[in-house]
Coordinates of C-alpha atoms in Angstrom, one line a residue:
M1 CA -12.7 76.9 2.3
N2 CA -10.3 74.1 2.7
I3 CA -10.1 71.4 0.1
Q4 CA -10.1 67.9 1.6
L5 CA -8.8 65.2 -0.8
A6 CA -10.7 61.9 -0.2
L7 CA -8.6 58.9 -0.9
D8 CA -10.5 55.7 -1.4
R9 CA -10.4 52.3 -3.2
M10 CA -6.6 52.3 -3.8
S11 CA -3.5 51.0 -2.1
I12 CA -1.6 53.0 0.5
Q13 CA 1.2 53.8 -1.9
E14 CA -1.3 54.9 -4.5
A15 CA -2.9 57.2 -1.9
I16 CA 0.5 58.6 -0.9
D17 CA 1.4 59.2 -4.6
M18 CA -2.0 61.0 -5.2
A19 CA -1.6 63.2 -2.2
R20 CA 2.0 64.0 -3.1
W21 CA 1.1 65.1 -6.7
T22 CA -1.8 67.3 -5.5
E23 CA -0.2 68.5 -2.2
P24 CA 0.2 72.1 -3.3
Y25 CA -3.5 72.5 -4.0
I26 CA -5.1 70.6 -1.1
D27 CA -5.4 71.4 2.6
W28 CA -6.8 68.3 4.4
I29 CA -6.1 64.7 3.4
E30 CA -8.7 62.1 4.1
V31 CA -7.7 58.5 4.7
G32 CA -10.9 57.0 3.3
T33 CA -13.1 54.4 4.9
S34 CA -12.1 51.8 2.3
L35 CA -8.4 52.4 3.0
I36 CA -8.9 52.0 6.7
K37 CA -11.0 48.8 6.2
E38 CA -8.5 47.2 3.9
F39 CA -5.2 48.3 5.5
G40 CA -6.2 49.4 9.0
M41 CA -4.4 52.1 11.0
A42 CA -1.3 51.6 8.9
S43 CA -2.9 53.7 6.3
V44 CA -3.4 56.6 8.7
E45 CA 0.1 56.2 10.1
A46 CA 1.6 56.3 6.6
M47 CA -0.3 59.4 5.6
K48 CA 0.6 61.3 8.7
R49 CA 4.3 60.2 8.3
E50 CA 4.4 61.4 4.7
F51 CA 2.4 64.6 5.2
P52 CA 3.0 65.9 8.8
G53 CA 2.1 69.4 7.9
K54 CA -1.4 68.5 6.5
V55 CA -4.6 67.9 8.5
I56 CA -5.1 64.1 8.3
V57 CA -8.7 62.9 8.5
A58 CA -9.4 59.3 9.4
D59 CA -12.8 58.6 7.9
V60 CA -13.5 55.7 10.2
K61 CA -17.3 56.4 10.3
T62 CA -17.6 55.3 14.0
F63 CA -21.1 54.0 14.9
D64 CA -20.3 52.3 18.2
N65 CA -17.2 51.6 20.4
A66 CA -16.4 55.3 20.3
I67 CA -13.5 55.7 22.7
Y68 CA -11.6 52.6 21.3
E69 CA -12.0 53.6 17.7
F70 CA -11.2 57.3 18.1
E71 CA -8.1 56.5 20.2
L72 CA -7.0 54.2 17.5
C73 CA -7.3 57.0 15.0
Y74 CA -5.6 59.7 17.1
R75 CA -2.8 57.3 18.2
A76 CA -2.1 56.6 14.5
G77 CA -1.7 60.4 13.9
A78 CA -5.2 61.5 12.7
D79 CA -6.0 65.1 13.4
V80 CA -9.7 64.5 12.7
A81 CA -11.8 61.3 13.0
T82 CA -15.4 60.8 11.8
V83 CA -18.5 59.6 13.6
M84 CA -21.9 59.0 12.1
G85 CA -24.5 61.5 13.3
A86 CA -27.2 58.7 13.1
S87 CA -25.3 56.7 15.8
P88 CA -26.5 56.6 19.4
P89 CA -26.2 60.0 21.1
V90 CA -23.9 58.5 23.7
T91 CA -21.5 57.5 20.9
V92 CA -21.3 61.0 19.5
D93 CA -20.8 62.4 23.0
L94 CA -18.0 60.0 23.7
C95 CA -16.3 60.8 20.4
I96 CA -16.4 64.5 21.3
K97 CA -15.0 63.9 24.8
T98 CA -12.3 61.7 23.4
A99 CA -11.3 64.4 20.9
R100 CA -11.1 67.0 23.7
T101 CA -8.9 64.7 25.8
W102 CA -6.5 64.3 22.8
G103 CA -6.7 67.8 21.6
R104 CA -8.0 66.7 18.2
Q105 CA -11.1 67.2 16.1
V106 CA -14.3 65.4 15.3
M107 CA -16.3 65.4 12.0
I108 CA -19.9 64.4 12.4
D109 CA -21.2 62.7 9.2
L110 CA -24.9 63.8 8.8
L111 CA -25.7 61.1 6.3
H112 CA -29.2 59.7 6.8
T113 CA -30.0 62.0 9.8
T114 CA -33.3 63.7 10.4
P115 CA -33.7 67.4 11.0
E116 CA -34.4 66.6 14.6
E117 CA -31.1 64.7 14.9
Q118 CA -29.2 67.5 13.2
A119 CA -30.7 70.0 15.6
A120 CA -29.6 67.9 18.6
L121 CA -26.1 67.5 17.1
A122 CA -25.8 71.2 16.7
R123 CA -24.8 71.6 20.3
Y124 CA -21.4 70.3 19.3
R125 CA -20.2 73.6 17.9
E126 CA -16.5 72.6 17.9
A127 CA -17.2 69.6 15.5
V128 CA -17.3 69.8 11.7
H129 CA -20.8 68.9 10.5
C130 CA -20.5 67.1 7.2
R131 CA -23.4 67.3 4.8
H132 CA -22.9 64.2 2.7
V133 CA -24.3 62.5 -0.4
S134 CA -23.3 58.9 -0.1
K135 CA -21.5 56.9 -2.9
D136 CA -24.5 54.6 -3.2
Q137 CA -26.9 57.5 -3.5
Q138 CA -24.7 59.0 -6.3
E139 CA -24.5 55.7 -8.2
N140 CA -27.9 54.1 -7.5
G141 CA -30.8 56.5 -7.4
T142 CA -29.8 60.0 -6.6
H143 CA -30.2 62.1 -9.8
L144 CA -27.0 63.9 -10.7
T145 CA -27.1 67.2 -12.5
G146 CA -24.6 69.6 -13.8
T147 CA -24.2 71.1 -10.4
G148 CA -23.5 67.7 -8.7
A149 CA -25.6 65.5 -6.5
Y150 CA -27.5 68.2 -4.7
G151 CA -31.1 67.8 -5.8
N152 CA -33.8 65.9 -4.0
A153 CA -34.2 62.2 -4.7
P154 CA -37.8 60.9 -4.3
G155 CA -38.2 59.2 -1.0
T156 CA -34.7 60.0 0.3
G157 CA -35.1 63.5 1.7
D158 CA -32.4 66.1 1.2
A159 CA -29.8 64.6 -1.0
L160 CA -27.1 66.8 0.4
T161 CA -27.5 65.2 3.8
G162 CA -29.2 62.0 2.9
N163 CA -31.9 63.0 5.4
R164 CA -34.9 60.8 6.3
R165 CA -38.1 62.9 6.1
A166 CA -39.2 62.4 9.6
A167 CA -41.4 65.4 10.0
P168 CA -43.0 68.0 7.7
S169 CA -41.8 71.5 7.7
G170 CA -43.1 73.4 10.7
A171 CA -43.8 70.3 12.7
P172 CA -42.8 70.3 16.4
G173 CA -39.1 69.5 16.8
S174 CA -38.3 69.8 13.1
A175 CA -36.5 73.2 13.3
S176 CA -33.0 73.0 12.0
V177 CA -29.9 75.1 13.0
S178 CA -28.6 77.6 10.4
P179 CA -25.4 76.3 8.7
A180 CA -24.0 79.7 9.4
E181 CA -23.8 78.8 13.1
L182 CA -21.8 75.7 12.5
R183 CA -18.6 74.5 11.0
I184 CA -19.8 72.8 7.8
A185 CA -18.2 70.4 5.4
A186 CA -19.8 69.2 2.1
A187 CA -19.1 65.9 0.5
G188 CA -20.4 63.7 -2.3
G189 CA -20.3 64.1 -6.0
I190 CA -18.8 67.5 -5.9
I191 CA -17.6 68.9 -9.2
L192 CA -16.3 72.4 -10.2
D193 CA -19.8 73.5 -11.2
S194 CA -21.0 72.6 -7.6
L195 CA -18.9 75.2 -5.9
P196 CA -20.9 78.4 -6.6
G197 CA -24.1 76.7 -5.2
L198 CA -22.3 75.5 -2.1
L199 CA -21.2 79.0 -1.1
A200 CA -24.6 79.6 0.6
M201 CA -23.6 77.0 3.2
K202 CA -20.4 78.9 4.0
P203 CA -18.5 75.5 4.2
E204 CA -15.2 75.4 6.0
V205 CA -14.3 72.2 4.1
I206 CA -15.1 71.0 0.6
I207 CA -14.5 67.2 0.3
V208 CA -13.5 66.1 -3.2
G209 CA -12.7 62.6 -4.3
S210 CA -13.1 61.2 -7.7
S211 CA -13.3 64.6 -9.4
I212 CA -9.6 64.8 -8.6
T213 CA -8.4 61.2 -8.1
K214 CA -10.1 59.9 -11.3
A215 CA -9.4 62.9 -13.5
A216 CA -7.1 62.4 -16.5
D217 CA -4.8 64.9 -14.9
P218 CA -5.3 64.9 -11.1
V219 CA -2.8 67.8 -10.6
A220 CA -4.6 70.0 -13.0
A221 CA -8.0 69.1 -11.5
A222 CA -6.8 69.9 -7.9
R223 CA -5.4 73.2 -9.2
S224 CA -8.7 74.1 -10.8
F225 CA -10.6 73.5 -7.6
Q226 CA -8.2 75.7 -5.7
D227 CA -8.3 78.4 -8.3
C228 CA -12.1 78.3 -8.4
I229 CA -12.4 78.5 -4.6
R230 CA -10.1 81.5 -4.4
K231 CA -12.0 83.3 -7.1
L232 CA -15.3 82.7 -5.4
G233 CA -13.8 83.8 -2.1
R234 CA -12.9 87.2 -3.5
R235 CA -16.5 87.9 -4.6

């Protein structure tokens, strides 16, 4: 499992400093949506310039205008760019094709997708499929427990993906693809105690934000995540 450090709601320099402090314990660096919205592609360029050996993720959350936005990310140095799985199918398809042209990667954010939509997206086996609890869900309605934001919130469907309940179990077209068949990432409210429960998904990427960036000692927090993942991996 790779640790992806999510950097949001800070300046570019603060993001660089945070990544520098925790660099020995993280694998992927996410230039968060808030950084991109506030500072544009300069934030992606700066992160790739400072950390050329790390996988840089531009969390642009594309919903339309796929080719233009993904080329912006890749031109700025991103290794991975994100598209919302709930966007029009043509948008996801164009993101995948653009990534292939550039020799880069796509992360599909499954936030607020139905089981049917996830099944359709599963044809993109080369993409990383991100199961995501949104910030708003974490702060305004999704019940958080000691294992993180991975319970069901009434009316919201699966809190891990933010799914809409479009069809009951067993209904035609509602079959989902086994996570074992896909490259999986998990994001949203992840704490150390979340990690054992996430192993069942066999995630390739664990995305951690405030549990590291808002910790009293971010370096110690990042080290703890790395140590825990290594111990779990040896079981």
